[in-house]
């Protein structure tokens, strides 16, 4: 019989026998044996004395658990009384183990279904992406422009959220406007080159000799070419160009980037203001945000 099935009086009897045995071995009184047993069990002397002599009619659960653990590890746990709860506990443990396995199987089935759903969804998206009618109906980005949806400097993202408070964390994309390059029109200033023919019949490119430097500042050098008449009689008006070093060009480019970002931010605010003015989209809240992927501090 396991120690879990021992009655209280059986545990008291066994602890009493252990205390008597400890006292006899030490050649002292029973109280000495109780002290030794209480120390081994991990309870105080008074509690063990009341437990052994039966003066504590209802020992605390903590005391009973410690005595039961001690007897399991050190005592003789034989009992002539069969506890009917033992079979019921075994049956319940068996049922719990079976239910646990069922839960594991269902969790695995659920994960398999989820992965299958994702796979079918991806197949559907690939088929839809090849369908022109789907593109027109849902205003899907054209394949020629799809590259910029993932490789742009900035994106104006228009999305909706649920109108209820608990749905406010949702972000459902309405559309995304990519801005591929915020400094696309910036080029380092230099004197234009012209093509000249060499003696061997090949060609070379050299700076236009008509240009001369007029002034210089921290922004660069101003070079100008006077009005000229070509060999065919065409008049070319006077021209000027700002010639920059790499450092000067980088400063101007970052200034232009900052100005363009301000323009993009104002545009996003204007779009959101427009939606709020016309009422937005039914049953949702419309928000407009910016996503920045360009490297560097642009604000």
GROMACS .gro file of C-alpha atoms in nm:
model
  299
    1UNK     CA    1   0.000   0.000   0.000
    2UNK     CA    2   0.139   0.346  -0.084
    3UNK     CA    3   0.200   0.602   0.185
    4UNK     CA    4  -0.072   0.819   0.030
    5UNK     CA    5  -0.330   0.567   0.157
    6UNK     CA    6  -0.216   0.559   0.520
    7UNK     CA    7  -0.475   0.675   0.773
    8UNK     CA    8  -0.382   0.943   1.026
    9UNK     CA    9  -0.369   0.701   1.315
   10UNK     CA   10  -0.147   0.467   1.109
   11UNK     CA   11   0.101   0.747   1.045
   12UNK     CA   12   0.090   0.840   1.415
   13UNK     CA   13   0.161   0.477   1.508
   14UNK     CA   14   0.459   0.456   1.272
   15UNK     CA   15   0.603   0.788   1.389
   16UNK     CA   16   0.561   0.677   1.751
   17UNK     CA   17   0.751   0.358   1.674
   18UNK     CA   18   1.028   0.555   1.504
   19UNK     CA   19   1.053   0.790   1.805
   20UNK     CA   20   1.074   0.494   2.047
   21UNK     CA   21   1.337   0.331   1.829
   22UNK     CA   22   1.543   0.653   1.818
   23UNK     CA   23   1.519   0.687   2.198
   24UNK     CA   24   1.631   0.329   2.255
   25UNK     CA   25   1.927   0.367   2.023
   26UNK     CA   26   2.039   0.682   2.202
   27UNK     CA   27   1.969   0.537   2.549
   28UNK     CA   28   1.753   0.837   2.637
   29UNK     CA   29   1.387   0.912   2.704
   30UNK     CA   30   1.106   0.910   2.448
   31UNK     CA   31   1.121   1.290   2.435
   32UNK     CA   32   1.472   1.264   2.293
   33UNK     CA   33   1.343   1.030   2.024
   34UNK     CA   34   1.062   1.273   1.939
   35UNK     CA   35   1.315   1.555   1.906
   36UNK     CA   36   1.522   1.346   1.667
   37UNK     CA   37   1.217   1.253   1.460
   38UNK     CA   38   1.085   1.611   1.450
   39UNK     CA   39   1.421   1.732   1.322
   40UNK     CA   40   1.427   1.464   1.053
   41UNK     CA   41   1.070   1.540   0.943
   42UNK     CA   42   1.120   1.916   0.948
   43UNK     CA   43   0.860   2.022   1.207
   44UNK     CA   44   0.900   2.169   1.554
   45UNK     CA   45   0.920   1.950   1.868
   46UNK     CA   46   0.582   2.050   2.010
   47UNK     CA   47   0.401   1.970   1.688
   48UNK     CA   48   0.568   1.628   1.656
   49UNK     CA   49   0.499   1.548   2.022
   50UNK     CA   50   0.128   1.625   1.976
   51UNK     CA   51   0.124   1.422   1.656
   52UNK     CA   52   0.295   1.115   1.808
   53UNK     CA   53   0.086   1.113   2.129
   54UNK     CA   54  -0.238   1.203   1.948
   55UNK     CA   55  -0.305   1.514   2.154
   56UNK     CA   56  -0.340   1.716   1.832
   57UNK     CA   57  -0.666   1.582   1.695
   58UNK     CA   58  -0.648   1.765   1.362
   59UNK     CA   59  -0.287   1.821   1.253
   60UNK     CA   60  -0.229   2.086   0.988
   61UNK     CA   61  -0.209   1.978   0.628
   62UNK     CA   62   0.150   2.098   0.619
   63UNK     CA   63   0.244   1.869   0.909
   64UNK     CA   64   0.063   1.569   0.758
   65UNK     CA   65   0.232   1.624   0.421
   66UNK     CA   66   0.576   1.640   0.577
   67UNK     CA   67   0.515   1.324   0.783
   68UNK     CA   68   0.382   1.142   0.476
   69UNK     CA   69   0.686   1.250   0.272
   70UNK     CA   70   0.922   1.134   0.549
   71UNK     CA   71   0.751   0.796   0.575
   72UNK     CA   72   0.758   0.754   0.201
   73UNK     CA   73   1.132   0.811   0.192
   74UNK     CA   74   1.232   0.645   0.521
   75UNK     CA   75   0.951   0.453   0.687
   76UNK     CA   76   0.776   0.119   0.656
   77UNK     CA   77   0.460   0.209   0.471
   78UNK     CA   78   0.259  -0.111   0.505
   79UNK     CA   79  -0.114  -0.083   0.574
   80UNK     CA   80  -0.384  -0.342   0.606
   81UNK     CA   81  -0.654  -0.094   0.502
   82UNK     CA   82  -0.730  -0.051   0.130
   83UNK     CA   83  -0.835   0.301   0.034
   84UNK     CA   84  -1.108   0.298  -0.233
   85UNK     CA   85  -0.990   0.639  -0.349
   86UNK     CA   86  -0.672   0.483  -0.485
   87UNK     CA   87  -0.847   0.314  -0.778
   88UNK     CA   88  -1.049   0.629  -0.849
   89UNK     CA   89  -0.733   0.843  -0.854
   90UNK     CA   90  -0.565   0.600  -1.093
   91UNK     CA   91  -0.868   0.609  -1.322
   92UNK     CA   92  -0.876   0.989  -1.322
   93UNK     CA   93  -0.504   1.008  -1.395
   94UNK     CA   94  -0.549   0.771  -1.687
   95UNK     CA   95  -0.838   0.979  -1.820
   96UNK     CA   96  -0.634   1.300  -1.784
   97UNK     CA   97  -0.346   1.146  -1.979
   98UNK     CA   98  -0.584   1.044  -2.258
   99UNK     CA   99  -0.736   1.392  -2.271
  100UNK     CA  100  -0.389   1.547  -2.283
  101UNK     CA  101  -0.302   1.335  -2.585
  102UNK     CA  102  -0.630   1.436  -2.750
  103UNK     CA  103  -0.545   1.803  -2.698
  104UNK     CA  104  -0.201   1.753  -2.852
  105UNK     CA  105  -0.352   1.581  -3.155
  106UNK     CA  106  -0.610   1.855  -3.201
  107UNK     CA  107  -0.343   2.125  -3.170
  108UNK     CA  108  -0.139   1.951  -3.438
  109UNK     CA  109  -0.447   1.919  -3.661
  110UNK     CA  110  -0.520   2.289  -3.612
  111UNK     CA  111  -0.163   2.385  -3.706
  112UNK     CA  112  -0.178   2.161  -4.014
  113UNK     CA  113  -0.503   2.329  -4.120
  114UNK     CA  114  -0.352   2.675  -4.065
  115UNK     CA  115  -0.050   2.596  -4.281
  116UNK     CA  116  -0.275   2.452  -4.550
  117UNK     CA  117  -0.490   2.767  -4.540
  118UNK     CA  118  -0.181   2.988  -4.579
  119UNK     CA  119  -0.063   2.780  -4.874
  120UNK     CA  120  -0.403   2.797  -5.048
  121UNK     CA  121  -0.422   3.171  -4.981
  122UNK     CA  122  -0.081   3.222  -5.144
  123UNK     CA  123  -0.195   3.018  -5.445
  124UNK     CA  124  -0.506   3.235  -5.473
  125UNK     CA  125  -0.299   3.553  -5.457
  126UNK     CA  126  -0.069   3.426  -5.733
  127UNK     CA  127  -0.366   3.343  -5.955
  128UNK     CA  128  -0.531   3.678  -5.885
  129UNK     CA  129  -0.207   3.862  -5.958
  130UNK     CA  130  -0.218   3.719  -6.312
  131UNK     CA  131  -0.582   3.815  -6.369
  132UNK     CA  132  -0.625   4.161  -6.536
  133UNK     CA  133  -0.990   4.180  -6.427
  134UNK     CA  134  -0.885   4.134  -6.066
  135UNK     CA  135  -0.632   4.416  -6.104
  136UNK     CA  136  -0.896   4.654  -6.237
  137UNK     CA  137  -1.162   4.554  -5.986
  138UNK     CA  138  -0.943   4.591  -5.678
  139UNK     CA  139  -0.701   4.852  -5.816
  140UNK     CA  140  -0.398   4.629  -5.766
  141UNK     CA  141  -0.061   4.782  -5.849
  142UNK     CA  142   0.056   4.701  -6.201
  143UNK     CA  143   0.345   4.449  -6.217
  144UNK     CA  144   0.566   4.712  -6.385
  145UNK     CA  145   0.530   4.929  -6.073
  146UNK     CA  146   0.532   4.656  -5.808
  147UNK     CA  147   0.910   4.691  -5.753
  148UNK     CA  148   0.861   5.035  -5.600
  149UNK     CA  149   0.615   4.900  -5.344
  150UNK     CA  150   0.912   4.748  -5.163
  151UNK     CA  151   1.213   4.956  -5.278
  152UNK     CA  152   1.123   5.321  -5.221
  153UNK     CA  153   1.254   5.594  -4.995
  154UNK     CA  154   0.917   5.678  -4.841
  155UNK     CA  155   0.562   5.543  -4.845
  156UNK     CA  156   0.240   5.727  -4.773
  157UNK     CA  157   0.025   5.457  -4.615
  158UNK     CA  158  -0.352   5.499  -4.601
  159UNK     CA  159  -0.524   5.248  -4.376
  160UNK     CA  160  -0.839   5.198  -4.172
  161UNK     CA  161  -0.898   5.083  -3.817
  162UNK     CA  162  -1.208   4.951  -3.644
  163UNK     CA  163  -1.453   5.212  -3.519
  164UNK     CA  164  -1.486   5.038  -3.183
  165UNK     CA  165  -1.225   5.083  -2.913
  166UNK     CA  166  -1.131   4.713  -2.900
  167UNK     CA  167  -1.064   4.718  -3.277
  168UNK     CA  168  -0.849   5.031  -3.270
  169UNK     CA  169  -0.530   4.827  -3.297
  170UNK     CA  170  -0.620   4.689  -3.641
  171UNK     CA  171  -0.441   4.830  -3.947
  172UNK     CA  172  -0.621   4.741  -4.269
  173UNK     CA  173  -0.439   4.878  -4.573
  174UNK     CA  174  -0.644   5.089  -4.809
  175UNK     CA  175  -0.358   5.188  -5.037
  176UNK     CA  176   0.012   5.271  -5.033
  177UNK     CA  177   0.173   5.551  -5.234
  178UNK     CA  178   0.545   5.493  -5.294
  179UNK     CA  179   0.792   5.779  -5.339
  180UNK     CA  180   1.085   5.597  -5.501
  181UNK     CA  181   1.359   5.857  -5.460
  182UNK     CA  182   1.339   6.181  -5.264
  183UNK     CA  183   1.648   6.326  -5.437
  184UNK     CA  184   1.593   6.199  -5.791
  185UNK     CA  185   1.630   6.546  -5.943
  186UNK     CA  186   1.954   6.625  -5.758
  187UNK     CA  187   2.271   6.591  -5.967
  188UNK     CA  188   2.618   6.716  -5.899
  189UNK     CA  189   2.680   7.034  -6.097
  190UNK     CA  190   2.967   7.030  -6.348
  191UNK     CA  191   3.071   7.197  -6.670
  192UNK     CA  192   2.897   7.026  -6.967
  193UNK     CA  193   3.116   6.807  -7.185
  194UNK     CA  194   3.133   6.810  -7.561
  195UNK     CA  195   3.244   6.539  -7.801
  196UNK     CA  196   3.553   6.609  -8.011
  197UNK     CA  197   3.712   6.400  -8.280
  198UNK     CA  198   4.074   6.300  -8.238
  199UNK     CA  199   4.338   6.259  -8.510
  200UNK     CA  200   4.289   5.884  -8.526
  201UNK     CA  201   3.920   5.927  -8.599
  202UNK     CA  202   3.800   5.829  -8.252
  203UNK     CA  203   3.604   6.062  -8.025
  204UNK     CA  204   3.664   6.199  -7.680
  205UNK     CA  205   3.458   6.401  -7.431
  206UNK     CA  206   3.605   6.721  -7.287
  207UNK     CA  207   3.466   7.010  -7.078
  208UNK     CA  208   3.306   7.274  -7.302
  209UNK     CA  209   3.582   7.536  -7.352
  210UNK     CA  210   3.320   7.813  -7.388
  211UNK     CA  211   3.253   7.802  -7.013
  212UNK     CA  212   3.452   8.029  -6.781
  213UNK     CA  213   3.430   8.072  -6.406
  214UNK     CA  214   3.250   8.391  -6.301
  215UNK     CA  215   3.224   8.364  -5.921
  216UNK     CA  216   3.273   8.128  -5.628
  217UNK     CA  217   3.097   8.084  -5.292
  218UNK     CA  218   3.049   7.820  -5.021
  219UNK     CA  219   2.786   7.661  -5.245
  220UNK     CA  220   3.022   7.615  -5.540
  221UNK     CA  221   3.155   7.787  -5.851
  222UNK     CA  222   2.938   7.966  -6.109
  223UNK     CA  223   3.053   7.898  -6.466
  224UNK     CA  224   2.900   8.072  -6.766
  225UNK     CA  225   2.914   8.037  -7.144
  226UNK     CA  226   2.834   8.341  -7.363
  227UNK     CA  227   2.578   8.346  -7.639
  228UNK     CA  228   2.719   8.174  -7.948
  229UNK     CA  229   2.618   8.096  -8.305
  230UNK     CA  230   2.668   7.743  -8.431
  231UNK     CA  231   2.820   7.644  -8.764
  232UNK     CA  232   2.468   7.590  -8.895
  233UNK     CA  233   2.359   7.938  -8.798
  234UNK     CA  234   2.168   7.855  -8.480
  235UNK     CA  235   2.200   8.095  -8.189
  236UNK     CA  236   2.271   7.937  -7.854
  237UNK     CA  237   2.173   8.163  -7.563
  238UNK     CA  238   2.409   8.230  -7.273
  239UNK     CA  239   2.426   7.946  -7.025
  240UNK     CA  240   2.542   7.905  -6.664
  241UNK     CA  241   2.604   7.611  -6.431
  242UNK     CA  242   2.689   7.569  -6.064
  243UNK     CA  243   2.997   7.347  -6.032
  244UNK     CA  244   3.011   7.166  -5.696
  245UNK     CA  245   3.256   6.952  -5.505
  246UNK     CA  246   3.128   6.624  -5.364
  247UNK     CA  247   3.092   6.777  -5.018
  248UNK     CA  248   2.896   7.076  -5.153
  249UNK     CA  249   2.671   6.844  -5.354
  250UNK     CA  250   2.600   6.626  -5.049
  251UNK     CA  251   2.498   6.931  -4.845
  252UNK     CA  252   2.262   7.051  -5.119
  253UNK     CA  253   2.120   6.701  -5.165
  254UNK     CA  254   2.039   6.665  -4.796
  255UNK     CA  255   1.875   7.008  -4.794
  256UNK     CA  256   1.663   6.903  -5.091
  257UNK     CA  257   1.579   6.574  -4.920
  258UNK     CA  258   1.459   6.759  -4.609
  259UNK     CA  259   1.244   6.995  -4.816
  260UNK     CA  260   1.094   6.703  -5.007
  261UNK     CA  261   1.018   6.513  -4.688
  262UNK     CA  262   0.838   6.817  -4.553
  263UNK     CA  263   0.634   6.828  -4.875
  264UNK     CA  264   0.552   6.455  -4.846
  265UNK     CA  265   0.447   6.497  -4.482
  266UNK     CA  266   0.223   6.790  -4.575
  267UNK     CA  267   0.070   6.578  -4.851
  268UNK     CA  268  -0.006   6.296  -4.606
  269UNK     CA  269  -0.171   6.542  -4.367
  270UNK     CA  270  -0.374   6.688  -4.654
  271UNK     CA  271  -0.497   6.340  -4.754
  272UNK     CA  272  -0.604   6.262  -4.398
  273UNK     CA  273  -0.772   6.603  -4.369
  274UNK     CA  274  -0.959   6.538  -4.693
  275UNK     CA  275  -1.090   6.202  -4.566
  276UNK     CA  276  -1.206   6.358  -4.240
  277UNK     CA  277  -1.375   6.643  -4.426
  278UNK     CA  278  -1.575   6.414  -4.656
  279UNK     CA  279  -1.665   6.164  -4.386
  280UNK     CA  280  -1.401   5.896  -4.441
  281UNK     CA  281  -1.509   5.536  -4.503
  282UNK     CA  282  -1.824   5.397  -4.337
  283UNK     CA  283  -1.783   5.210  -4.006
  284UNK     CA  284  -1.408   5.269  -3.990
  285UNK     CA  285  -1.153   5.534  -3.903
  286UNK     CA  286  -0.914   5.643  -4.179
  287UNK     CA  287  -0.553   5.724  -4.093
  288UNK     CA  288  -0.262   5.831  -4.308
  289UNK     CA  289   0.094   5.760  -4.204
  290UNK     CA  290   0.449   5.773  -4.337
  291UNK     CA  291   0.691   5.482  -4.355
  292UNK     CA  292   1.052   5.583  -4.415
  293UNK     CA  293   1.306   5.334  -4.554
  294UNK     CA  294   1.575   5.576  -4.675
  295UNK     CA  295   1.903   5.559  -4.486
  296UNK     CA  296   2.004   5.870  -4.297
  297UNK     CA  297   1.846   6.138  -4.082
  298UNK     CA  298   1.596   6.318  -4.300
  299UNK     CA  299   1.404   6.518  -4.041
   0.00000   0.00000   0.00000
